[in-house]
Amino acid sequence: MCGILGVVATSPVNQLLYDGLQVLQHRGQDAAGIATSEGGRFFMHKGPGLVRDVFRTRNMRNLVGNWGIGHVRYPTAGSACNPAEAQPFYVNSPFGLLLAHNGNLTNSDELKREMFLSDLRHINTGSDSEVLLNVLAHELQAAANGFKLDEEAVFRAVAGVHRRCRGAYAAVVMIAGYGLLAFRDPFGIRPLVIGRNDGGEAQEWLVASESVAMDVLGYRMMRDVAPGEAILIKIDGTFHSRQCAETTVEAPCMFEFVYLARPDSIIDGVSVYESRVKMGEFLADKLRRLHPHVEVDVVIPIPDSSRPSAMEMAHRLGLPYREGFVKNRYIGRTFIMPGQAVRRKSVRQKLNTIPQEFRGKKVLLVDDSIVRGTTSREIVTMAREAGAEKVYLASAAPPVRYANVYGIDMPTRGELIAANREEEEICREIGADGLIYQDLADLKAAVRAVNPAINFFETSCFDGCYVTGDITAEYLSGVENQRGVSKGSGEDSDAGQLDLNLVASHDN
């Protein structure tokens, strides 16, 4: 996952984009970038690290203009250590384009070969986002009437992207001297919402990965960008939209609701907070149904994503809810840290127990999900060391047994604790006295209870069913092999920040 922003306003947008990226920081911690435009020129600064570390006052002063895009990166393709793969990406032909992308293309290797042999385009990094940009650039060049660009050509180009690209993608694109383009893959796997601000001289527009950015930046949430839809906002504020995919299926990623998104966001008409409360409701009913004789003294969440589920479980089971862990807010989310050694070390730096909430008690710990099992094992150990008599663990999500290829960092089954284990084995592996998982049918019902209009979900990490229909055993094996090679390649000690002032000519 990554976080993306795009804005067309009537005043400078550098501070707005910076503030928006901080709100979306939970979606990526490895790199950040902002690009703006004024007078036909692009201005960009990007680099590895958190938003607060990448940008300084001197960088912000150089990001002039009333429209722009931003990105926070969480790598799933390419290298987490390569500063050249921080986004946005730039290509100068045609017209000058800058792109920020959230998701993962599943046919990027095939597209690279096509572009080299047929499109005569060169891809300079291992990032699938650069592939997506060059596919769009080629389609835009083919659709444009010479040097003249109009919305018809832009929408035809996006239709061409949909025909060629497979996988998950939500993207924002700056077209030099013309406007902001945003589009979403035909399955709507990764989220994208659009909002408006009517308070100034003219309408201002904001596109973002999550609605929380609208709330914080003072924009009014309009709606989600539909699967396969393209949004075009010209620099004068004129708004256009069109469905550009031949066929669409709304199948949002279930992991957004389980873990990835902020609880105060609304995605595809679903309150993330409310869906997590419903997950706790269904899980409590399952626990009571399957284990009526298990004695529990207290329900304790593993902060932060599991709190709504834990609170509802405690309420529904008639048990006390307590906060037993204190979180160090200056340690990154362990799930999205590159490297298992770093992840294991960070658990104890990130969480500390309140011993009196554990001492002599039978505790039910509630987590949003169990992926690799590293965090769960450490937390169960910490609860015992704090004096817990019994430690039970509940997961608001089903067992994660399969690779995710649509933009979440869980690509190899060898890293997943549930891949080749039954629940009893997993329970022993993490050292708990009992373990209960959410049923997949109940998970879907929990989210659908908030928005009954959603008929399908992308749940491949739970059931191995890939909605795009192009994932084979050979593909998954290739991903695992590639990941093994990248793990052995080491860190890039020369990683630094990039500060580019890009001049884009235009004739519109």
PDB file of N, CA, C and O in Angstrom, residues 393-455:
ATOM      1  N   LEU A 393      -5.780 -15.536  22.508  1.00  0.00           N
ATOM      2  CA  LEU A 393      -5.611 -14.560  21.427  1.00  0.00           C
ATOM      3  C   LEU A 393      -6.746 -14.694  20.421  1.00  0.00           C
ATOM      4  O   LEU A 393      -7.071 -15.804  19.989  1.00  0.00           O
ATOM      5  N   ALA A 394      -7.350 -13.563  20.075  1.00  0.00           N
ATOM      6  CA  ALA A 394      -8.417 -13.523  19.073  1.00  0.00           C
ATOM      7  C   ALA A 394      -7.984 -12.635  17.922  1.00  0.00           C
ATOM      8  O   ALA A 394      -7.457 -11.538  18.141  1.00  0.00           O
ATOM      9  N   SER A 395      -8.209 -13.103  16.703  1.00  0.00           N
ATOM     10  CA  SER A 395      -7.886 -12.335  15.502  1.00  0.00           C
ATOM     11  C   SER A 395      -9.169 -11.901  14.823  1.00  0.00           C
ATOM     12  O   SER A 395     -10.018 -12.748  14.498  1.00  0.00           O
ATOM     13  N   ALA A 396      -9.308 -10.605  14.585  1.00  0.00           N
ATOM     14  CA  ALA A 396     -10.504 -10.082  13.928  1.00  0.00           C
ATOM     15  C   ALA A 396     -10.568 -10.450  12.455  1.00  0.00           C
ATOM     16  O   ALA A 396     -11.586 -10.221  11.806  1.00  0.00           O
ATOM     17  N   ALA A 397      -9.474 -11.031  11.930  1.00  0.00           N
ATOM     18  CA  ALA A 397      -9.422 -11.479  10.540  1.00  0.00           C
ATOM     19  C   ALA A 397      -9.178 -12.982  10.501  1.00  0.00           C
ATOM     20  O   ALA A 397      -8.655 -13.563  11.459  1.00  0.00           O
ATOM     21  N   PRO A 398      -9.512 -13.636   9.401  1.00  0.00           N
ATOM     22  CA  PRO A 398      -9.221 -15.069   9.248  1.00  0.00           C
ATOM     23  C   PRO A 398      -7.719 -15.313   9.133  1.00  0.00           C
ATOM     24  O   PRO A 398      -6.921 -14.365   9.016  1.00  0.00           O
ATOM     25  N   PRO A 399      -7.283 -16.582   9.140  1.00  0.00           N
ATOM     26  CA  PRO A 399      -5.862 -16.877   8.939  1.00  0.00           C
ATOM     27  C   PRO A 399      -5.365 -16.354   7.591  1.00  0.00           C
ATOM     28  O   PRO A 399      -6.036 -16.534   6.567  1.00  0.00           O
ATOM     29  N   VAL A 400      -4.218 -15.713   7.604  1.00  0.00           N
ATOM     30  CA  VAL A 400      -3.595 -15.234   6.365  1.00  0.00           C
ATOM     31  C   VAL A 400      -2.726 -16.370   5.837  1.00  0.00           C
ATOM     32  O   VAL A 400      -1.654 -16.645   6.361  1.00  0.00           O
ATOM     33  N   ARG A 401      -3.201 -17.038   4.787  1.00  0.00           N
ATOM     34  CA  ARG A 401      -2.558 -18.262   4.299  1.00  0.00           C
ATOM     35  C   ARG A 401      -1.921 -18.116   2.922  1.00  0.00           C
ATOM     36  O   ARG A 401      -1.178 -19.009   2.491  1.00  0.00           O
ATOM     37  N   TYR A 402      -2.201 -17.033   2.218  1.00  0.00           N
ATOM     38  CA  TYR A 402      -1.778 -16.925   0.820  1.00  0.00           C
ATOM     39  C   TYR A 402      -1.081 -15.593   0.560  1.00  0.00           C
ATOM     40  O   TYR A 402      -1.254 -14.627   1.294  1.00  0.00           O
ATOM     41  N   ALA A 403      -0.313 -15.581  -0.523  1.00  0.00           N
ATOM     42  CA  ALA A 403       0.408 -14.363  -0.910  1.00  0.00           C
ATOM     43  C   ALA A 403      -0.564 -13.282  -1.349  1.00  0.00           C
ATOM     44  O   ALA A 403      -1.601 -13.563  -1.935  1.00  0.00           O
ATOM     45  N   ASN A 404      -0.211 -12.055  -1.063  1.00  0.00           N
ATOM     46  CA  ASN A 404      -0.944 -10.915  -1.600  1.00  0.00           C
ATOM     47  C   ASN A 404      -0.088 -10.274  -2.683  1.00  0.00           C
ATOM     48  O   ASN A 404       1.079  -9.975  -2.453  1.00  0.00           O
ATOM     49  N   VAL A 405      -0.678 -10.065  -3.859  1.00  0.00           N
ATOM     50  CA  VAL A 405       0.082  -9.530  -4.990  1.00  0.00           C
ATOM     51  C   VAL A 405      -0.450  -8.170  -5.431  1.00  0.00           C
ATOM     52  O   VAL A 405      -0.047  -7.657  -6.472  1.00  0.00           O
ATOM     53  N   TYR A 406      -1.331  -7.582  -4.625  1.00  0.00           N
ATOM     54  CA  TYR A 406      -1.990  -6.344  -5.031  1.00  0.00           C
ATOM     55  C   TYR A 406      -1.553  -5.131  -4.218  1.00  0.00           C
ATOM     56  O   TYR A 406      -2.250  -4.142  -4.149  1.00  0.00           O
ATOM     57  N   GLY A 407      -0.387  -5.230  -3.574  1.00  0.00           N
ATOM     58  CA  GLY A 407       0.142  -4.042  -2.922  1.00  0.00           C
ATOM     59  C   GLY A 407       0.321  -4.129  -1.427  1.00  0.00           C
ATOM     60  O   GLY A 407       0.474  -3.108  -0.767  1.00  0.00           O
ATOM     61  N   ILE A 408       0.313  -5.344  -0.857  1.00  0.00           N
ATOM     62  CA  ILE A 408       0.560  -5.527   0.569  1.00  0.00           C
ATOM     63  C   ILE A 408       1.790  -6.408   0.724  1.00  0.00           C
ATOM     64  O   ILE A 408       1.953  -7.397   0.004  1.00  0.00           O
ATOM     65  N   ASP A 409       2.646  -6.090   1.683  1.00  0.00           N
ATOM     66  CA  ASP A 409       3.934  -6.764   1.819  1.00  0.00           C
ATOM     67  C   ASP A 409       3.785  -8.105   2.536  1.00  0.00           C
ATOM     68  O   ASP A 409       4.212  -8.288   3.661  1.00  0.00           O
ATOM     69  N   MET A 410       3.116  -9.051   1.881  1.00  0.00           N
ATOM     70  CA  MET A 410       3.087 -10.423   2.379  1.00  0.00           C
ATOM     71  C   MET A 410       3.150 -11.390   1.203  1.00  0.00           C
ATOM     72  O   MET A 410       2.281 -12.215   0.997  1.00  0.00           O
ATOM     73  N   PRO A 411       4.195 -11.276   0.381  1.00  0.00           N
ATOM     74  CA  PRO A 411       4.190 -12.004  -0.879  1.00  0.00           C
ATOM     75  C   PRO A 411       4.596 -13.474  -0.816  1.00  0.00           C
ATOM     76  O   PRO A 411       4.342 -14.204  -1.756  1.00  0.00           O
ATOM     77  N   THR A 412       5.267 -13.949   0.239  1.00  0.00           N
ATOM     78  CA  THR A 412       5.715 -15.336   0.241  1.00  0.00           C
ATOM     79  C   THR A 412       5.006 -16.132   1.325  1.00  0.00           C
ATOM     80  O   THR A 412       4.899 -15.698   2.465  1.00  0.00           O
ATOM     81  N   ARG A 413       4.544 -17.314   0.965  1.00  0.00           N
ATOM     82  CA  ARG A 413       3.827 -18.154   1.916  1.00  0.00           C
ATOM     83  C   ARG A 413       4.748 -18.628   3.035  1.00  0.00           C
ATOM     84  O   ARG A 413       4.289 -18.897   4.151  1.00  0.00           O
ATOM     85  N   GLY A 414       6.042 -18.714   2.738  1.00  0.00           N
ATOM     86  CA  GLY A 414       6.977 -19.154   3.766  1.00  0.00           C
ATOM     87  C   GLY A 414       7.041 -18.209   4.950  1.00  0.00           C
ATOM     88  O   GLY A 414       7.440 -18.615   6.047  1.00  0.00           O
ATOM     89  N   GLU A 415       6.670 -16.955   4.763  1.00  0.00           N
ATOM     90  CA  GLU A 415       6.693 -15.983   5.846  1.00  0.00           C
ATOM     91  C   GLU A 415       5.399 -15.951   6.655  1.00  0.00           C
ATOM     92  O   GLU A 415       5.338 -15.310   7.699  1.00  0.00           O
ATOM     93  N   LEU A 416       4.358 -16.587   6.160  1.00  0.00           N
ATOM     94  CA  LEU A 416       3.049 -16.529   6.806  1.00  0.00           C
ATOM     95  C   LEU A 416       2.891 -17.688   7.774  1.00  0.00           C
ATOM     96  O   LEU A 416       2.980 -18.850   7.380  1.00  0.00           O
ATOM     97  N   ILE A 417       2.619 -17.383   9.024  1.00  0.00           N
ATOM     98  CA  ILE A 417       2.556 -18.416  10.047  1.00  0.00           C
ATOM     99  C   ILE A 417       1.424 -19.403   9.794  1.00  0.00           C
ATOM    100  O   ILE A 417       1.496 -20.566  10.172  1.00  0.00           O
ATOM    101  N   ALA A 418       0.354 -18.956   9.133  1.00  0.00           N
ATOM    102  CA  ALA A 418      -0.801 -19.821   8.915  1.00  0.00           C
ATOM    103  C   ALA A 418      -0.758 -20.560   7.583  1.00  0.00           C
ATOM    104  O   ALA A 418      -1.673 -21.337   7.284  1.00  0.00           O
ATOM    105  N   ALA A 419       0.287 -20.338   6.785  1.00  0.00           N
ATOM    106  CA  ALA A 419       0.301 -20.889   5.428  1.00  0.00           C
ATOM    107  C   ALA A 419       0.167 -22.404   5.407  1.00  0.00           C
ATOM    108  O   ALA A 419      -0.584 -22.961   4.616  1.00  0.00           O
ATOM    109  N   ASN A 420       0.881 -23.083   6.280  1.00  0.00           N
ATOM    110  CA  ASN A 420       0.880 -24.548   6.264  1.00  0.00           C
ATOM    111  C   ASN A 420       0.580 -25.127   7.643  1.00  0.00           C
ATOM    112  O   ASN A 420       1.028 -26.227   7.977  1.00  0.00           O
ATOM    113  N   ARG A 421      -0.153 -24.367   8.449  1.00  0.00           N
ATOM    114  CA  ARG A 421      -0.473 -24.810   9.807  1.00  0.00           C
ATOM    115  C   ARG A 421      -1.968 -24.724  10.068  1.00  0.00           C
ATOM    116  O   ARG A 421      -2.633 -23.812   9.587  1.00  0.00           O
ATOM    117  N   GLU A 422      -2.477 -25.640  10.863  1.00  0.00           N
ATOM    118  CA  GLU A 422      -3.834 -25.542  11.368  1.00  0.00           C
ATOM    119  C   GLU A 422      -3.832 -24.642  12.602  1.00  0.00           C
ATOM    120  O   GLU A 422      -2.771 -24.307  13.146  1.00  0.00           O
ATOM    121  N   GLU A 423      -5.010 -24.272  13.068  1.00  0.00           N
ATOM    122  CA  GLU A 423      -5.108 -23.303  14.156  1.00  0.00           C
ATOM    123  C   GLU A 423      -4.441 -23.801  15.437  1.00  0.00           C
ATOM    124  O   GLU A 423      -3.818 -23.011  16.164  1.00  0.00           O
ATOM    125  N   GLU A 424      -4.546 -25.083  15.731  1.00  0.00           N
ATOM    126  CA  GLU A 424      -3.904 -25.614  16.931  1.00  0.00           C
ATOM    127  C   GLU A 424      -2.385 -25.474  16.845  1.00  0.00           C
ATOM    128  O   GLU A 424      -1.724 -25.150  17.837  1.00  0.00           O
ATOM    129  N   GLU A 425      -1.829 -25.722  15.672  1.00  0.00           N
ATOM    130  CA  GLU A 425      -0.390 -25.573  15.491  1.00  0.00           C
ATOM    131  C   GLU A 425       0.033 -24.118  15.626  1.00  0.00           C
ATOM    132  O   GLU A 425       1.076 -23.817  16.218  1.00  0.00           O
ATOM    133  N   ILE A 426      -0.769 -23.219  15.065  1.00  0.00           N
ATOM    134  CA  ILE A 426      -0.460 -21.786  15.167  1.00  0.00           C
ATOM    135  C   ILE A 426      -0.487 -21.360  16.627  1.00  0.00           C
ATOM    136  O   ILE A 426       0.380 -20.609  17.097  1.00  0.00           O
ATOM    137  N   CYS A 427      -1.474 -21.851  17.361  1.00  0.00           N
ATOM    138  CA  CYS A 427      -1.599 -21.520  18.776  1.00  0.00           C
ATOM    139  C   CYS A 427      -0.341 -21.941  19.536  1.00  0.00           C
ATOM    140  O   CYS A 427       0.197 -21.180  20.345  1.00  0.00           O
ATOM    141  N   ARG A 428       0.124 -23.146  19.287  1.00  0.00           N
ATOM    142  CA  ARG A 428       1.352 -23.611  19.952  1.00  0.00           C
ATOM    143  C   ARG A 428       2.553 -22.784  19.519  1.00  0.00           C
ATOM    144  O   ARG A 428       3.429 -22.461  20.332  1.00  0.00           O
ATOM    145  N   GLU A 429       2.603 -22.430  18.232  1.00  0.00           N
ATOM    146  CA  GLU A 429       3.745 -21.681  17.713  1.00  0.00           C
ATOM    147  C   GLU A 429       3.880 -20.322  18.373  1.00  0.00           C
ATOM    148  O   GLU A 429       4.994 -19.850  18.654  1.00  0.00           O
ATOM    149  N   ILE A 430       2.758 -19.653  18.637  1.00  0.00           N
ATOM    150  CA  ILE A 430       2.821 -18.325  19.251  1.00  0.00           C
ATOM    151  C   ILE A 430       2.760 -18.393  20.773  1.00  0.00           C
ATOM    152  O   ILE A 430       2.889 -17.357  21.442  1.00  0.00           O
ATOM    153  N   GLY A 431       2.548 -19.587  21.326  1.00  0.00           N
ATOM    154  CA  GLY A 431       2.614 -19.764  22.775  1.00  0.00           C
ATOM    155  C   GLY A 431       1.376 -19.366  23.535  1.00  0.00           C
ATOM    156  O   GLY A 431       1.448 -19.141  24.751  1.00  0.00           O
ATOM    157  N   ALA A 432       0.225 -19.312  22.873  1.00  0.00           N
ATOM    158  CA  ALA A 432      -1.013 -18.915  23.544  1.00  0.00           C
ATOM    159  C   ALA A 432      -1.716 -20.136  24.132  1.00  0.00           C
ATOM    160  O   ALA A 432      -1.472 -21.281  23.731  1.00  0.00           O
ATOM    161  N   ASP A 433      -2.611 -19.890  25.087  1.00  0.00           N
ATOM    162  CA  ASP A 433      -3.420 -20.962  25.668  1.00  0.00           C
ATOM    163  C   ASP A 433      -4.643 -21.265  24.815  1.00  0.00           C
ATOM    164  O   ASP A 433      -5.268 -22.322  24.977  1.00  0.00           O
ATOM    165  N   GLY A 434      -4.997 -20.358  23.947  1.00  0.00           N
ATOM    166  CA  GLY A 434      -6.120 -20.560  23.049  1.00  0.00           C
ATOM    167  C   GLY A 434      -6.076 -19.522  21.945  1.00  0.00           C
ATOM    168  O   GLY A 434      -5.543 -18.422  22.124  1.00  0.00           O
ATOM    169  N   LEU A 435      -6.622 -19.881  20.785  1.00  0.00           N
ATOM    170  CA  LEU A 435      -6.591 -18.988  19.617  1.00  0.00           C
ATOM    171  C   LEU A 435      -7.898 -19.112  18.869  1.00  0.00           C
ATOM    172  O   LEU A 435      -8.386 -20.230  18.645  1.00  0.00           O
ATOM    173  N   ILE A 436      -8.465 -17.989  18.488  1.00  0.00           N
ATOM    174  CA  ILE A 436      -9.678 -18.011  17.688  1.00  0.00           C
ATOM    175  C   ILE A 436      -9.552 -16.987  16.570  1.00  0.00           C
ATOM    176  O   ILE A 436      -9.112 -15.851  16.787  1.00  0.00           O
ATOM    177  N   TYR A 437      -9.901 -17.435  15.370  1.00  0.00           N
ATOM    178  CA  TYR A 437      -9.874 -16.580  14.190  1.00  0.00           C
ATOM    179  C   TYR A 437     -11.306 -16.238  13.760  1.00  0.00           C
ATOM    180  O   TYR A 437     -12.242 -17.014  13.967  1.00  0.00           O
ATOM    181  N   GLN A 438     -11.445 -15.087  13.105  1.00  0.00           N
ATOM    182  CA  GLN A 438     -12.696 -14.733  12.446  1.00  0.00           C
ATOM    183  C   GLN A 438     -12.927 -15.653  11.245  1.00  0.00           C
ATOM    184  O   GLN A 438     -11.978 -16.024  10.544  1.00  0.00           O
ATOM    185  N   ASP A 439     -14.159 -16.028  10.994  1.00  0.00           N
ATOM    186  CA  ASP A 439     -14.498 -16.731   9.758  1.00  0.00           C
ATOM    187  C   ASP A 439     -14.555 -15.734   8.604  1.00  0.00           C
ATOM    188  O   ASP A 439     -14.998 -14.590   8.788  1.00  0.00           O
ATOM    189  N   LEU A 440     -14.124 -16.172   7.421  1.00  0.00           N
ATOM    190  CA  LEU A 440     -14.130 -15.275   6.271  1.00  0.00           C
ATOM    191  C   LEU A 440     -15.553 -14.818   5.936  1.00  0.00           C
ATOM    192  O   LEU A 440     -15.764 -13.637   5.613  1.00  0.00           O
ATOM    193  N   ALA A 441     -16.524 -15.710   6.032  1.00  0.00           N
ATOM    194  CA  ALA A 441     -17.911 -15.326   5.755  1.00  0.00           C
ATOM    195  C   ALA A 441     -18.382 -14.251   6.730  1.00  0.00           C
ATOM    196  O   ALA A 441     -19.091 -13.311   6.348  1.00  0.00           O
ATOM    197  N   ASP A 442     -17.965 -14.363   7.990  1.00  0.00           N
ATOM    198  CA  ASP A 442     -18.350 -13.358   8.985  1.00  0.00           C
ATOM    199  C   ASP A 442     -17.628 -12.033   8.735  1.00  0.00           C
ATOM    200  O   ASP A 442     -18.201 -10.965   8.947  1.00  0.00           O
ATOM    201  N   LEU A 443     -16.384 -12.115   8.280  1.00  0.00           N
ATOM    202  CA  LEU A 443     -15.652 -10.890   7.963  1.00  0.00           C
ATOM    203  C   LEU A 443     -16.342 -10.129   6.842  1.00  0.00           C
ATOM    204  O   LEU A 443     -16.534  -8.905   6.913  1.00  0.00           O
ATOM    205  N   LYS A 444     -16.722 -10.839   5.792  1.00  0.00           N
ATOM    206  CA  LYS A 444     -17.447 -10.198   4.694  1.00  0.00           C
ATOM    207  C   LYS A 444     -18.777  -9.639   5.174  1.00  0.00           C
ATOM    208  O   LYS A 444     -19.168  -8.514   4.810  1.00  0.00           O
ATOM    209  N   ALA A 445     -19.467 -10.394   6.019  1.00  0.00           N
ATOM    210  CA  ALA A 445     -20.756  -9.935   6.532  1.00  0.00           C
ATOM    211  C   ALA A 445     -20.594  -8.686   7.389  1.00  0.00           C
ATOM    212  O   ALA A 445     -21.460  -7.805   7.383  1.00  0.00           O
ATOM    213  N   ALA A 446     -19.484  -8.589   8.127  1.00  0.00           N
ATOM    214  CA  ALA A 446     -19.240  -7.431   8.981  1.00  0.00           C
ATOM    215  C   ALA A 446     -19.111  -6.152   8.160  1.00  0.00           C
ATOM    216  O   ALA A 446     -19.676  -5.104   8.512  1.00  0.00           O
ATOM    217  N   VAL A 447     -18.371  -6.226   7.060  1.00  0.00           N
ATOM    218  CA  VAL A 447     -18.195  -5.043   6.214  1.00  0.00           C
ATOM    219  C   VAL A 447     -19.466  -4.766   5.415  1.00  0.00           C
ATOM    220  O   VAL A 447     -19.886  -3.616   5.264  1.00  0.00           O
ATOM    221  N   ARG A 448     -20.078  -5.824   4.930  1.00  0.00           N
ATOM    222  CA  ARG A 448     -21.303  -5.655   4.144  1.00  0.00           C
ATOM    223  C   ARG A 448     -22.453  -5.121   5.001  1.00  0.00           C
ATOM    224  O   ARG A 448     -23.372  -4.478   4.475  1.00  0.00           O
ATOM    225  N   ALA A 449     -22.401  -5.335   6.306  1.00  0.00           N
ATOM    226  CA  ALA A 449     -23.434  -4.788   7.193  1.00  0.00           C
ATOM    227  C   ALA A 449     -23.400  -3.269   7.198  1.00  0.00           C
ATOM    228  O   ALA A 449     -24.415  -2.610   7.440  1.00  0.00           O
ATOM    229  N   VAL A 450     -22.242  -2.696   6.913  1.00  0.00           N
ATOM    230  CA  VAL A 450     -22.100  -1.235   6.859  1.00  0.00           C
ATOM    231  C   VAL A 450     -22.497  -0.704   5.494  1.00  0.00           C
ATOM    232  O   VAL A 450     -23.086   0.362   5.368  1.00  0.00           O
ATOM    233  N   ASN A 451     -22.148  -1.445   4.432  1.00  0.00           N
ATOM    234  CA  ASN A 451     -22.556  -1.068   3.080  1.00  0.00           C
ATOM    235  C   ASN A 451     -23.006  -2.319   2.322  1.00  0.00           C
ATOM    236  O   ASN A 451     -22.190  -3.016   1.704  1.00  0.00           O
ATOM    237  N   PRO A 452     -24.303  -2.617   2.346  1.00  0.00           N
ATOM    238  CA  PRO A 452     -24.813  -3.837   1.694  1.00  0.00           C
ATOM    239  C   PRO A 452     -24.632  -3.854   0.181  1.00  0.00           C
ATOM    240  O   PRO A 452     -24.796  -4.905  -0.440  1.00  0.00           O
ATOM    241  N   ALA A 453     -24.281  -2.715  -0.422  1.00  0.00           N
ATOM    242  CA  ALA A 453     -24.155  -2.654  -1.879  1.00  0.00           C
ATOM    243  C   ALA A 453     -22.899  -3.345  -2.393  1.00  0.00           C
ATOM    244  O   ALA A 453     -22.793  -3.627  -3.584  1.00  0.00           O
ATOM    245  N   ILE A 454     -21.938  -3.604  -1.522  1.00  0.00           N
ATOM    246  CA  ILE A 454     -20.703  -4.269  -1.958  1.00  0.00           C
ATOM    247  C   ILE A 454     -20.941  -5.769  -2.013  1.00  0.00           C
ATOM    248  O   ILE A 454     -21.225  -6.406  -1.002  1.00  0.00           O
ATOM    249  N   ASN A 455     -20.815  -6.335  -3.191  1.00  0.00           N
ATOM    250  CA  ASN A 455     -21.082  -7.757  -3.380  1.00  0.00           C
ATOM    251  C   ASN A 455     -19.825  -8.612  -3.361  1.00  0.00           C
ATOM    252  O   ASN A 455     -19.886  -9.809  -3.078  1.00  0.00           O
TER     253      ASN A 455
END
